[in-house]
Structures are given as C-alpha cells and as structure tokens.
Amino acid sequence: MSASGTGYLGAGSTVRTRIALVYGGVFLVLGALLLLVVNLLVRAGTDGQTEAIVARAGDVALVEAYRIGDDIGRAAHQQMLMWSCLALLVIACGAVVVGWWTAGRVLRPVHEMTARARRLSERDLGGRLAVRGPDDELKELGDTIDALLGRLEAAFDSQRRFIANASHELRTPLATQRAALQVGLDEDCEVRQVLLDTNRHSERLLDGLLLLARSERGLAEREDVPFGEVVAEEYEDAAVAENGVVRGSRVLLRQLVRNLVANAVVHNVPGGFVDVRVAGGVLTVVNTGPVVPPGDVEALFEPFRRGQGRDRTGPGAGLGLSIVRSIAVAHGGNVTAVARSAAEGGGLTVAVTLPVTATRS
C-alpha cells in the first residue's frame, strides 16, 4: 500500500487492517456461539433419538443396542464438531477478506484527501480537497478542511503583504533619517555618532526581523547548493572535509553561516579561537567565550536573547541564533548547541545538520 493510502492510528497498523480484523473477529465470536448452540441442540436431539431407537430393540440385544447407539452418537458429534470448526475458520477468513475490501472502499475518500493534503503547502494553498460524493460525514470533513485551508491562505497572503510593506515602509524612513543625520549634523557633533549608531542598530534589527519572518515562511524556490562552498565563501579558514549538496536557498544558507560565525566572533574572549568545520551537511562552529550554564543554552535560540554581558544597546539585535535555527528548519534540518566548560575555554559548540542530496569532492 502506498504512503498516501495508509492512515496510521498506531505503530504498524492501518485503519483498514484494524477494521478487517475487527470484522473477522466479531464474526468468529458470533459464529462460535452459533455453532456451540447448534451442537448442544444436535447432541440433545441425537441422544433422544438414540433412546427411542434402543427402546424398540429386544431384551437380548438391549446392551449391544445401547453401545452401538452411543458409538454412533459420539461419532456423529465428533464429525459435526470437526466440520463445524473447519467451516467456521474458513468463513471467518472470508469475513476478514470481505472486511478488508469493504474498509478499502469506505476509506478510499480518506486516502484521496490525505494525498491531496500532502501536496499542499503554504506556497500552494490555492488547492482544495474538493471531496465529491454523497453528503455524509466524509464530505463534511473535506468541506471543513477546505474552509480551514481558505482561512490559512488568507492569513499567509496577509503575512506576505505585511512583510513586503513593512520592508518598504520601515526602510525608507530609516534611510531618510540616516541621510539627514549625516548631512544636517557636523562630524564633530557628539550626538551625531550616537544617533547614527542607533539608526544602524534599528536597520540591523529590521533586517533580522524580516529575514526571520522570511525563513519561517519556508522556501519559495529551491536549488542545489554546495554547502561546503557556501561555508568557505563566508569563512575562508573553514575546514571542508566533504562538500554536501543541499536543496535550498543559497542566500539563506549564506546568512546562516554568517550569523553563526558572527555570533562566535562577537561572543569570544581576547586570545580565544573560532573553529569552523563542515562535513557533508553538518556544519560545526566551536568558539571560546563566557561560560554558559547548560540550562541556558536552549534559551539563546529565542528571539532577542543575548549572551552573557550583552545588552540592548550593543551591536547585535538578539536574533542571530533564532535566524540560524529558522533557516535550518526551513531546509529540513536542525541546530544543536552544547556549552563548553571553563576548562575548555567556555563558549559554545553549535552544530547545524542539513539533509544532503549528494556529495562533491
């Protein structure tokens, strides 16, 4: 059975199989009860007829007649029980087959809805299940899912429009503000540099938010990207053991590497090191830095979380690792981080694992 034709309720069992087994099991139990009643009634009737036959026998042959009657009755009972059980098993197997066929017919619309739903994505929410047939529970379920897809499509369209409008509406005043500061204030003005730094911080924050939103929406287009080459482009000293090909966005993958390396550099300590290695689809970035409690590592991937000693006036926007995780998930991968001990020099070991389609030397 194809993947689209299986509806799992438990490990290794499909709805169709369970319906067939329940159907056959119920038939087997009811059939067994029926045969038990029939055998008891036949036994009682046979015993009564045997008594009547023996009563007509003469006195000389009475004992022999009783013995023969018992043997005949016992043989008849055994034969009936044997053939009844055999017939019951055969018919029960037939009931399982019929149940399997019936369940397949009943669940066919569900399989079709499952296959159609799997072909949909946030980039193609215009499709609908469009269940045809009688106005029953299955059609009601399909219509409900179609209505849900319609609401999701409207929500995603609204989100895309908002991001596009925000990108334009927010960048323009920031650029205008920066130009006004550079032209309107003298270079020796103490406030000028503070305002320019604030302006640049706002631009970085805006860029990070837009990139985070873009990566969380998924990938509109995919291409074969040599991951090792992308890492080497962003960090020349990276050790590339194996160049894996990743299906995704080259721009977003470069941003992933850039954010990881920037995070390792910014949160380093004087005299520390940054080690970047890639093997296939696994990118590992190790750096020294402040000691991070193991319980706080996962929180670093939350938006606007900064490392130890960082505040909101610093150069970062607190979105670096959030964007890294979002881009990795958009490519079907994941990110893990492990805190290094004080004896190791502190810092983090961050590993990004992405699925690869091929490898290049």
PDB file of C-alpha atoms in Angstrom, residues 235 261 264-265 268 272-276 285-288:
ATOM      1  CA  TYR A 235      34.682  31.963   6.349  1.00  0.00           C
ATOM      2  CA  VAL A 261      30.400  32.894  12.581  1.00  0.00           C
ATOM      3  CA  ALA A 264      31.114  33.047  17.589  1.00  0.00           C
ATOM      4  CA  VAL A 265      33.309  36.106  16.996  1.00  0.00           C
ATOM      5  CA  ASN A 268      34.507  35.421  22.042  1.00  0.00           C
ATOM      6  CA  GLY A 272      40.228  32.921  22.010  1.00  0.00           C
ATOM      7  CA  PHE A 273      39.568  30.975  18.843  1.00  0.00           C
ATOM      8  CA  VAL A 274      36.820  30.181  16.351  1.00  0.00           C
ATOM      9  CA  ASP A 275      36.844  26.790  14.611  1.00  0.00           C
ATOM     10  CA  VAL A 276      34.520  26.207  11.651  1.00  0.00           C
ATOM     11  CA  VAL A 285      31.217  26.048  14.849  1.00  0.00           C
ATOM     12  CA  VAL A 286      33.257  25.996  18.054  1.00  0.00           C
ATOM     13  CA  ASN A 287      34.354  29.119  19.902  1.00  0.00           C
ATOM     14  CA  THR A 288      35.726  30.178  23.242  1.00  0.00           C
TER      15      THR A 288
END
